[in-house]
Short mmCIF file of C-alpha atoms in Angstrom, two decimals:
data_model
loop_
_atom_site.label_atom_id
_atom_site.label_comp_id
_atom_site.label_asym_id
_atom_site.label_seq_id
_atom_site.Cartn_x
_atom_site.Cartn_y
_atom_site.Cartn_z
CA MET A 84 3.48 15.41 7.42
CA ARG A 85 3.08 18.29 5.34
CA ARG A 86 5.26 17.38 2.10
CA PRO A 87 5.05 19.29 -0.61
CA LEU A 88 3.39 16.23 -2.57
CA ILE A 89 0.47 17.38 -4.49
CA PHE A 90 -1.89 14.72 -4.27
CA ALA A 91 -3.26 13.50 -7.47
CA LEU A 92 -3.76 10.08 -7.64
CA GLY A 93 -5.53 7.63 -9.21
CA VAL A 94 -6.31 5.11 -8.04
CA VAL A 95 -5.94 3.61 -4.53
CA LEU A 96 -6.05 1.69 -2.09
CA SER A 97 -9.28 -0.14 -2.40
CA MET A 98 -10.48 -2.93 -0.17
CA THR A 99 -13.90 -4.75 -0.11
CA ILE A 100 -16.54 -4.06 2.35
CA PHE A 101 -18.66 -6.93 3.78
CA VAL A 102 -19.70 -8.62 0.09
CA ALA A 103 -20.58 -9.04 -3.05
CA PRO A 104 -19.59 -8.08 -6.70
CA ALA A 105 -20.88 -4.31 -7.74
CA PHE A 106 -18.13 -2.00 -7.72
CA ALA A 107 -15.80 0.66 -8.58
CA CYS A 108 -13.17 0.62 -11.08
CA GLY A 109 -10.09 0.38 -9.86
CA GLY A 110 -8.17 -2.47 -7.88
CA LEU A 111 -10.98 -3.50 -5.58
CA ILE A 112 -10.73 -6.42 -3.29
CA GLY A 113 -13.21 -8.65 -3.54
CA PRO A 114 -14.82 -10.89 -0.70
CA ASN A 115 -12.49 -13.71 -0.89
CA GLY A 116 -9.51 -11.64 -1.61
CA ALA A 117 -9.56 -11.68 -5.23
CA VAL A 118 -8.48 -8.38 -7.20
CA ASN A 119 -10.94 -7.05 -9.79
CA LEU A 120 -8.91 -5.61 -11.75
CA LEU A 121 -9.87 -2.97 -14.45
CA ARG A 122 -8.12 -0.16 -16.09
CA THR A 123 -8.70 3.39 -14.08
CA THR A 124 -8.66 6.23 -15.09
CA THR A 125 -7.77 9.53 -12.79
CA PHE A 126 -7.64 13.40 -14.10
CA VAL A 127 -5.21 15.65 -11.88
CA GLY A 128 -4.96 19.14 -12.19
CA TYR A 129 -2.95 21.65 -11.01
CA HIS A 130 -3.06 25.47 -11.43
CA ASP A 131 -2.73 28.09 -8.53
CA GLY A 132 -1.12 25.99 -6.23
CA VAL A 133 -3.99 23.66 -6.07
CA GLU A 134 -4.71 20.05 -7.03
CA HIS A 135 -7.92 18.97 -8.80
CA TYR A 136 -8.35 15.15 -8.53
CA VAL A 137 -10.94 13.80 -10.34
CA THR A 138 -11.91 9.92 -10.61
CA ALA A 139 -15.49 8.03 -10.39
CA PHE A 140 -16.63 5.24 -9.14
CA GLN A 141 -18.15 2.78 -12.19
CA PHE A 142 -21.78 0.88 -11.03
CA ALA A 143 -20.83 -2.73 -12.36
CA GLY A 144 -24.35 -3.92 -11.13
CA GLY A 145 -25.11 -6.75 -8.13
CA GLY A 146 -25.35 -5.68 -4.59
CA GLY A 147 -22.98 -5.05 -1.29
CA LYS A 148 -20.43 -2.49 -0.54
CA PHE A 149 -17.14 -2.23 -1.68
CA GLY A 150 -14.48 0.41 -0.73
CA SER A 151 -11.64 2.35 -1.14
CA LEU A 152 -8.69 4.13 0.44
CA THR A 153 -6.80 6.82 -1.26
CA PRO A 154 -3.60 8.36 0.02
CA LEU A 155 -3.83 12.56 -0.30
CA PRO A 156 -0.58 14.66 -0.13
CA GLY A 157 -2.74 17.07 2.11
CA VAL A 158 -6.08 17.86 3.59
CA PRO A 159 -8.67 18.50 1.15
CA THR A 160 -10.63 21.66 0.64
CA SER A 161 -13.80 20.19 -0.75
CA VAL A 162 -15.09 16.72 -1.89
CA GLU A 163 -17.59 16.83 -4.71
CA ARG A 164 -19.18 15.51 -7.05
CA GLY A 165 -17.23 15.95 -10.43
CA GLY A 166 -18.26 17.03 -13.56
CA SER A 167 -20.09 14.99 -15.77
CA TRP A 168 -17.91 14.95 -18.67
CA THR A 169 -14.26 15.98 -17.46
CA LEU A 170 -13.19 12.40 -18.02
CA GLN A 171 -14.38 11.24 -21.31
CA ARG A 172 -13.75 14.47 -22.59
CA LEU A 173 -9.76 13.75 -21.70
CA VAL A 174 -10.23 10.07 -23.19
CA ARG A 175 -11.76 11.69 -26.54
CA GLU A 176 -8.49 14.38 -26.71
CA THR A 177 -5.70 11.74 -26.26
CA GLN A 178 -7.56 8.55 -28.17
CA PRO A 179 -9.33 9.69 -30.88
CA VAL A 180 -10.47 5.97 -31.18
CA THR A 181 -12.86 6.13 -28.37
CA LYS A 182 -12.62 3.71 -25.73
CA GLY A 183 -15.04 3.47 -21.83
CA ILE A 184 -13.43 5.03 -18.63
CA GLY A 185 -13.53 3.74 -15.31
CA LEU A 186 -12.03 4.95 -12.29
CA PRO A 187 -12.27 4.76 -8.76
CA LEU A 188 -11.81 6.39 -5.02
CA ALA A 189 -13.28 5.61 -2.10
CA ALA A 190 -13.78 5.78 1.67
CA THR A 191 -15.57 5.43 4.81
CA ARG A 192 -15.62 6.87 8.40
CA SER A 193 -14.29 7.44 11.75
CA ALA A 194 -12.44 5.41 14.72
CA ASP A 195 -10.22 5.50 17.65
CA GLY A 196 -6.53 6.90 16.85
CA VAL A 197 -7.43 8.52 13.36
CA GLN A 198 -9.04 12.18 13.25
CA ILE A 199 -11.94 12.68 11.14
CA LEU A 200 -11.58 15.78 8.92
CA LEU A 201 -14.49 15.15 6.64
CA GLU A 202 -17.69 13.24 6.23
CA THR A 203 -20.02 13.62 3.24
CA LYS A 204 -22.01 11.94 0.65
CA ILE A 205 -22.03 11.50 -2.92
CA ASP A 206 -24.96 9.80 -4.87
CA ALA A 207 -23.88 6.38 -3.15
CA LEU A 208 -20.73 6.80 -2.22
CA ASP A 209 -19.92 7.73 1.64
CA ILE A 210 -17.02 9.17 1.54
CA THR A 211 -14.46 10.24 4.87
CA VAL A 212 -11.23 12.37 4.80
CA LEU A 213 -9.30 10.81 7.89
CA LYS A 214 -5.69 11.85 9.65
CA GLY A 215 -3.73 9.14 11.45
CA GLY A 216 -0.79 6.65 11.32
CA GLY A 217 -1.28 3.68 9.23
CA ALA A 218 -1.79 1.45 12.02
CA ALA A 219 -4.89 3.67 13.24
CA VAL A 220 -6.51 3.65 9.33
CA GLY A 221 -5.88 0.27 8.99
CA GLU A 222 -7.50 -0.31 12.57
CA TRP A 223 -10.28 2.56 11.08
CA ALA A 224 -10.84 0.36 8.02
CA THR A 225 -11.07 -2.73 9.50
CA ALA A 226 -13.47 -1.14 12.56
CA HIS A 227 -15.49 0.07 9.47
CA GLY A 228 -16.21 -3.05 7.60
CA PHE A 229 -12.92 -3.03 5.17
CA ARG A 230 -11.58 -6.27 4.29
CA LEU A 231 -7.67 -5.01 4.32
CA PRO A 232 -5.19 -7.65 1.90
CA ALA A 233 -2.33 -8.67 3.42
CA ASP A 234 -0.04 -5.83 1.99
CA ALA A 235 -2.03 -3.05 3.54
CA PRO A 236 -0.38 -2.94 6.96
CA GLU A 237 2.92 -2.22 5.00
CA VAL A 238 1.17 0.14 2.35
CA LEU A 239 -0.37 2.47 4.50
CA ASP A 240 2.58 2.74 6.49
CA PHE A 241 4.18 3.71 3.46
CA TYR A 242 1.79 6.09 3.00
CA ALA A 243 1.39 7.65 6.34
CA ASP A 244 4.88 8.26 6.57
CA ARG A 245 4.57 10.60 3.44
CA SER A 246 1.24 12.27 4.42
CA PRO A 247 -1.04 10.92 6.55
CA ILE A 248 -3.87 12.09 5.11
CA PHE A 249 -6.68 9.26 3.50
CA LEU A 250 -10.13 9.36 1.60
CA ALA A 251 -11.86 6.39 2.50
CA ALA A 252 -15.11 5.53 0.26
CA ALA A 253 -17.47 3.07 0.55
CA PHE A 254 -19.25 2.14 -2.39
CA ASP A 255 -23.04 0.99 -2.00
CA ALA A 256 -24.07 -1.10 -4.64
CA ASP A 257 -27.71 -1.70 -3.35
CA ALA A 258 -28.07 2.07 -2.89
CA ALA A 259 -26.95 2.75 -6.28
CA ALA A 260 -29.22 0.42 -7.51
CA ALA A 261 -31.94 1.89 -5.63
CA ARG A 262 -30.88 5.28 -6.96
CA GLY A 263 -31.58 3.93 -10.53
CA GLN A 264 -27.99 3.77 -11.42
CA ARG A 265 -27.69 1.61 -14.24
CA VAL A 266 -24.84 -0.54 -14.94
CA GLY A 267 -21.32 1.35 -16.42
CA ASP A 268 -22.90 4.59 -14.82
CA GLY A 269 -19.93 6.27 -12.77
CA THR A 270 -20.06 8.91 -10.05
CA PRO A 271 -17.20 11.23 -10.59
CA VAL A 272 -15.84 12.60 -7.54
CA HIS A 273 -13.74 15.66 -7.75
CA ILE A 274 -11.17 16.45 -4.59
CA THR A 275 -9.61 20.09 -4.09
CA ILE A 276 -6.49 20.05 -2.26
CA PRO A 277 -4.07 22.75 -1.85
CA THR A 278 -0.51 21.54 -1.76
CA ALA A 279 3.13 22.47 -3.24
CA ASN A 280 3.26 20.00 -5.89
CA PRO A 281 0.99 17.19 -7.62
CA TRP A 282 1.35 13.63 -6.49
CA VAL A 283 0.00 10.37 -7.80
CA PRO A 284 -0.03 7.64 -5.74
CA LEU A 285 0.67 4.78 -7.97
CA ARG A 286 1.92 1.89 -5.76
CA ILE A 287 -1.74 1.33 -4.35
CA LEU A 288 -2.67 0.11 -7.41
CA ALA A 289 -1.02 -3.07 -6.69
CA LEU A 290 -2.52 -3.49 -3.27
CA GLY A 291 -3.95 -7.01 -2.67
CA LYS A 292 -2.78 -8.25 -6.28
CA GLN A 293 -0.43 -11.16 -6.95
CA PRO A 294 2.93 -10.07 -8.04
CA ASN A 295 2.17 -11.03 -11.72
CA ASP A 296 -1.26 -9.66 -11.84
CA PRO A 297 -1.87 -6.70 -14.13
CA VAL A 298 -1.39 -3.20 -13.41
CA GLN A 299 -3.42 -1.05 -16.08
CA ALA A 300 -4.25 2.47 -15.26
CA ASP A 301 -4.32 6.13 -17.14
CA VAL A 302 -3.33 9.14 -15.50
CA TYR A 303 -4.18 12.73 -17.00
CA LEU A 304 -2.28 15.44 -15.72
CA LEU A 305 -3.03 18.86 -16.47
CA THR A 306 -0.50 22.00 -15.69
CA ASP A 307 0.58 25.13 -16.49
CA GLN A 308 3.66 24.17 -17.98
CA LYS A 309 5.45 21.20 -18.93
CA PRO A 310 6.24 19.35 -15.32
CA ALA A 311 9.13 17.32 -14.38
CA MET A 312 8.26 13.63 -13.67
CA LEU A 313 9.90 11.18 -11.55
CA PRO A 314 10.11 8.32 -12.24
CA TYR A 315 10.77 8.60 -15.75
CA ALA A 316 8.06 7.27 -17.95
CA ARG A 317 10.75 4.64 -19.41
CA GLY A 318 7.80 2.21 -20.83
CA THR A 319 10.39 -0.66 -19.06
CA ASN A 320 9.35 0.61 -15.65
CA GLY A 321 5.55 0.21 -16.51
CA LEU A 322 5.08 3.92 -17.02
CA GLN A 323 4.49 5.22 -20.39
CA LEU A 324 3.98 8.92 -21.58
CA ALA A 325 1.46 8.18 -23.81
CA TYR A 326 0.47 12.29 -24.54
CA ASP A 327 2.86 15.12 -23.88
CA GLN A 328 1.85 18.39 -25.12
CA THR A 329 0.05 22.09 -25.28
CA ALA A 330 -3.29 21.57 -24.14
CA SER A 331 -5.80 22.43 -26.97
CA ALA A 332 -8.16 25.62 -26.46
CA ALA A 333 -11.00 23.41 -27.00
CA LEU A 334 -9.90 20.81 -24.78
CA LEU A 335 -9.54 23.54 -22.00
CA THR A 336 -12.80 24.84 -22.86
CA ASP A 337 -15.10 21.70 -23.07
CA LEU A 338 -13.10 21.38 -19.43
CA ARG A 339 -13.84 24.45 -17.67
CA THR A 340 -17.62 24.40 -18.62
CA ASP A 341 -18.07 21.09 -16.81
CA ALA A 342 -19.56 21.27 -13.30
CA GLY A 343 -17.18 22.81 -10.68
CA MET A 344 -14.20 22.93 -13.55
CA GLY A 345 -13.92 27.11 -13.63
CA TRP A 346 -10.75 26.48 -12.25
CA VAL A 347 -9.20 25.23 -15.66
CA PRO A 348 -6.54 28.26 -17.17
CA THR A 349 -6.91 29.02 -20.48
CA THR A 350 -3.26 27.58 -21.39
CA GLY A 351 -1.85 24.64 -20.28
CA TRP A 352 0.25 21.39 -20.73
CA LEU A 353 -1.67 17.75 -20.97
CA SER A 354 0.15 14.75 -20.55
CA GLN A 355 -1.55 11.29 -20.29
CA LEU A 356 0.97 8.64 -18.09
CA ARG A 357 -0.44 5.03 -19.42
CA ILE A 358 0.61 2.33 -16.56
CA ASP A 359 0.37 -1.25 -18.21
CA THR A 360 2.49 -3.32 -15.78
CA VAL A 361 2.39 -5.98 -13.11
CA ALA A 362 1.97 -5.23 -9.53
CA SER A 363 5.87 -6.65 -8.72
CA THR A 364 7.28 -3.83 -10.62
CA MET A 365 4.62 -1.19 -8.99
CA THR A 366 6.58 0.11 -6.06
CA TYR A 367 7.02 3.88 -7.09
CA ASP A 368 4.64 6.70 -7.04
CA LEU A 369 4.68 9.55 -9.44
CA ALA A 370 6.28 12.70 -7.87
CA ILE A 371 5.64 15.68 -10.13
CA ASP A 372 7.40 19.07 -10.26
CA ALA A 373 4.93 21.58 -11.68
CA ALA A 374 7.65 24.14 -12.30
CA GLY A 375 8.92 21.74 -14.81
CA ARG A 376 12.28 21.61 -12.09
CA SER A 377 13.49 18.62 -9.96
CA PRO A 378 10.58 16.27 -8.36
CA SER A 379 10.90 14.89 -4.78
CA ARG A 380 12.46 11.43 -4.69
CA VAL A 381 10.80 10.72 -1.18
CA ALA A 382 7.40 11.66 -2.95
CA ALA A 383 8.20 8.99 -5.30
CA GLY A 384 8.87 6.31 -3.06
CA LEU A 385 12.56 6.23 -4.40
CA GLU A 386 13.82 7.49 -0.73
CA THR A 387 12.26 7.36 2.76
CA PRO A 388 10.95 10.42 4.46
CA GLY A 389 14.01 12.05 6.67
CA GLY A 390 16.16 9.88 5.20
CA SER A 391 18.56 11.00 2.03
CA ASP A 392 20.19 10.25 -0.72
CA GLN A 393 24.00 9.19 0.01
CA THR A 394 25.70 8.96 -3.15
CA PRO A 395 26.67 12.59 -3.36
CA PHE A 396 28.20 12.21 -0.30
CA VAL A 397 30.03 9.11 -0.91
CA LEU A 398 30.86 10.52 -4.87
CA THR A 399 32.43 13.26 -3.05
CA MET A 400 34.62 11.49 -0.42
CA LEU A 401 35.77 9.66 -3.32
CA ALA A 402 36.85 11.89 -5.36
CA ALA A 403 38.68 13.81 -2.25
CA ALA A 404 40.70 10.47 -1.45
CA MET A 405 41.28 9.99 -5.23
CA ALA A 406 42.52 13.72 -5.28
CA ALA A 407 44.61 13.42 -2.36
CA LEU A 408 46.09 9.86 -3.50
CA ILE A 409 46.96 11.65 -7.06
CA LEU A 410 48.68 14.67 -5.11
CA VAL A 411 50.69 12.40 -3.31
CA VAL A 412 51.48 10.44 -6.07
CA ILE A 413 52.75 13.81 -8.05
CA ARG A 414 54.64 14.95 -5.16
CA GLU A 415 56.73 11.58 -4.75
CA GLN A 416 57.35 11.91 -8.36
CA ARG A 417 58.89 15.26 -7.80
CA ARG A 418 60.97 14.25 -4.74
CA THR A 419 62.14 11.64 -7.07
CA VAL A 420 63.12 13.38 -9.94
CA THR A 421 64.35 16.25 -7.97
CA ALA A 422 66.81 13.95 -6.43
CA MET B 246 36.58 -30.39 50.10
CA ILE B 247 35.66 -26.94 48.53
CA ARG B 248 36.22 -27.60 45.36
CA SER B 249 34.10 -30.68 45.93
CA ALA B 250 31.08 -28.92 47.29
CA PHE B 251 31.36 -26.53 44.34
CA LEU B 252 31.29 -29.47 41.72
CA LEU B 253 28.15 -31.24 43.94
CA LEU B 254 26.39 -27.39 43.78
CA LEU B 255 27.09 -27.26 39.75
CA VAL B 256 25.21 -30.67 39.51
CA LEU B 257 22.02 -30.15 41.47
CA ALA B 258 21.93 -26.74 39.81
CA ALA B 259 22.12 -28.37 36.19
CA GLY B 260 19.65 -31.32 37.72
CA ALA B 261 17.43 -28.38 38.74
CA CYS B 262 17.41 -26.49 35.29
CA ALA B 263 17.05 -29.73 32.87
CA PRO B 264 14.14 -31.11 33.72
CA ALA B 265 12.61 -27.63 33.77
CA ALA B 266 13.73 -26.97 30.51
CA ARG B 267 12.64 -30.31 29.30
CA ARG B 268 8.98 -30.07 31.13
CA HIS B 269 8.22 -26.76 29.34
CA ALA B 270 9.55 -24.48 26.35
CA THR B 271 8.05 -21.21 25.11
CA VAL B 272 8.32 -19.90 21.73
CA ASP B 273 7.51 -16.14 20.85
CA ILE B 274 6.28 -15.11 17.43
CA GLY B 275 5.75 -11.91 16.07
CA ILE B 276 3.56 -10.76 13.05
CA HIS B 277 4.32 -7.51 11.16
CA TYR B 278 3.70 -6.54 7.92
CA SER B 279 2.05 -9.90 7.29
CA HIS B 280 4.73 -11.71 8.31
CA TYR B 281 5.57 -14.18 10.78
CA SER B 282 9.17 -13.34 12.67
CA ILE B 283 10.03 -16.98 12.28
CA THR B 284 9.97 -19.19 9.51
CA ARG B 285 11.33 -22.15 11.63
CA ILE B 286 10.52 -23.35 15.16
CA ASP B 287 12.18 -26.54 16.69
CA VAL B 288 10.85 -27.84 19.66
CA PRO B 289 11.14 -30.63 22.13
CA ALA B 290 8.95 -33.26 21.56
CA GLY B 291 6.88 -34.95 24.42
CA VAL B 292 6.64 -31.54 26.55
CA PRO B 293 4.09 -28.18 26.57
CA VAL B 294 5.59 -26.04 24.30
CA THR B 295 3.76 -22.42 24.68
CA PHE B 296 3.46 -19.76 21.84
CA THR B 297 2.89 -16.51 22.61
CA ILE B 298 1.90 -14.75 18.58
CA HIS B 299 2.22 -10.67 18.98
CA ASN B 300 0.20 -9.51 15.92
CA ASP B 301 1.49 -6.01 15.31
CA ASP B 302 -0.68 -5.57 11.99
CA PRO B 303 -4.35 -3.42 12.03
CA ILE B 304 -5.61 -6.79 10.34
CA ASP B 305 -6.45 -10.20 11.79
CA HIS B 306 -3.95 -13.29 11.02
CA GLU B 307 -4.16 -16.74 11.95
CA LEU B 308 -1.74 -19.09 13.19
CA LEU B 309 -2.96 -22.66 11.97
CA LEU B 310 -0.81 -25.63 12.39
CA GLY B 311 -1.07 -28.93 11.15
CA ASP B 312 -0.12 -31.12 8.36
CA PRO B 313 -0.69 -30.60 4.68
CA ALA B 314 -4.32 -32.48 4.48
CA MET B 315 -4.99 -29.59 7.89
CA HIS B 316 -4.39 -27.01 5.87
CA GLU B 317 -6.27 -27.91 2.53
CA ARG B 318 -9.23 -28.13 4.46
CA HIS B 319 -8.56 -24.42 5.83
CA ARG B 320 -7.60 -23.05 2.42
CA THR B 321 -11.36 -23.53 1.10
CA GLY B 322 -12.69 -23.49 4.78
CA ALA B 323 -15.42 -21.22 5.86
CA GLU B 324 -14.69 -20.09 9.79
CA PRO B 325 -14.47 -16.72 10.16
CA VAL B 326 -12.69 -17.07 13.55
CA HIS B 327 -10.71 -19.72 15.26
CA ALA B 328 -10.71 -20.02 18.53
CA ALA B 329 -12.29 -23.87 19.85
CA ARG B 330 -8.72 -25.27 18.97
CA PRO B 331 -5.44 -24.65 20.37
CA ASP B 332 -3.75 -25.48 17.11
CA GLU B 333 -5.81 -23.03 15.18
CA LEU B 334 -6.03 -19.42 16.61
CA THR B 335 -7.16 -16.49 15.17
CA ILE B 336 -4.96 -13.47 16.53
CA PRO B 337 -6.84 -9.91 15.93
CA ALA B 338 -5.49 -7.21 15.07
CA MET B 339 -3.16 -5.88 17.33
CA SER B 340 -3.48 -8.15 19.86
CA THR B 341 -1.36 -11.14 21.81
CA ARG B 342 -2.85 -14.78 21.86
CA THR B 343 -1.23 -17.99 23.77
CA THR B 344 -1.65 -21.28 23.28
CA THR B 345 -0.16 -24.34 24.55
CA LEU B 346 0.37 -28.02 22.61
CA THR B 347 2.12 -30.95 23.21
CA PHE B 348 3.68 -32.68 20.31
CA PRO B 349 3.94 -36.64 21.22
CA VAL B 350 5.89 -37.44 19.23
CA ALA B 351 8.98 -36.32 16.64
CA MET B 352 6.86 -34.88 13.75
CA THR B 353 7.40 -31.63 11.09
CA LEU B 354 4.23 -29.50 10.24
CA THR B 355 3.57 -26.29 8.68
CA TYR B 356 1.84 -23.23 10.25
CA MET B 357 0.13 -20.59 8.16
CA CYS B 358 -2.45 -18.12 8.30
CA HIS B 359 -5.40 -18.99 5.77
CA LEU B 360 -7.01 -15.56 5.37
CA PRO B 361 -7.12 -14.64 1.56
CA GLY B 362 -4.04 -14.14 -0.07
CA HIS B 363 -1.98 -13.97 2.93
CA GLU B 364 -0.26 -17.43 2.62
CA ALA B 365 0.51 -16.56 -1.10
CA TYR B 366 2.04 -13.63 0.57
CA GLY B 367 4.16 -15.12 2.98
CA MET B 368 2.66 -16.14 5.97
CA THR B 369 4.06 -19.72 6.43
CA GLY B 370 6.11 -21.61 8.29
CA VAL B 371 7.75 -24.95 9.41
CA LEU B 372 7.73 -26.30 12.80
CA VAL B 373 9.98 -29.28 13.65
CA ALA B 374 9.48 -31.48 16.84
CA ARG B 375 11.70 -33.69 17.87
CA PHE B 376 12.98 -35.73 20.69
#
């Protein structure tokens, strides 16, 4: 499924592998099925038909392994260590009163029914990009130690129907500790994906959570011009457009000088979307049209792939029926007058 | 004469079928997207009932049948897999399991999956056995 979705994303399908509480930011599922929910931060930049997704795992101490799955809109051309200050710099740009950041992203590797497209290791993260249907990816994840929560089968199918590409990340807290990572240290990951439009999977933030569990995330979006997004950030749907203006030259320069960020253009539009809601309302993804026109309803999760919104057809038929009725009435009135 | 023979045949056929139905009942349960396909099951008491459970999900599930006290034990239990008792089944991902139970008296029990978060997600059902 190669829809014009651009990946972007934010946080993702997180699931725990084996045990213990060391983790990455994001919705990680603990060994007992409980969710450790922290605000996550993700940067999605889109330029020249390529999406750059930057997020990070934050070492929170402890031991054991944790993991996450992230649906992607296409096959990435690279997955590498992200820059050192991109995320922090974005936070500072939009929130003068600085606060900590945290982000997630994760994965693992091979199995039946899935195609392994890429495997790499970044610090204490083992990353695998796979292609497969929801059930196959779920089986693969289970076989590789991921403890998928109850809603995972449906969520995996939801994403696989839109794009069968997933990035799995396994975070080894023991390895992180052995590397000398300190609590709070993050491992930024930069994923590069050629795609027609950016896309941010948000529904996955609610994975494994109870209906009233909080879902909090910040998504920074850098596009060449003001983008159009779906669903609309109304606030009542848990999505707020907290920042929406031309990116400052200082910001762009700072971003461009970070590792792997040479692609950042000299001008751009910066949007900050703040997700602050409960899991039961997190039923959509963020579809983006970088050209500012009409984002895909399918990409936003508001329509099923292959289906179409019947509303226009129904309205057309209703209008035609009304017009026919009016014509008949007018004709009858004329006949009456003539008689 | 022909009519009488036909009636006799009907009675014999009914007699042959009824005991068979009473001797053994079967129940098919599907699991999809972490939900049981049936959330209420009525079975006859006093005869064996064979349950066939198909798990279409890529994750493991359970079907544990019992009273409230039994479920409370399992909510805090630590058994990773259930295989030793016919009323406690683990159904691995994408697989089918079968078990046969007899309910000696009329009773109402519940069945659930006690893997973390599954009960809260809705993996529960009621079984009513009656004569």
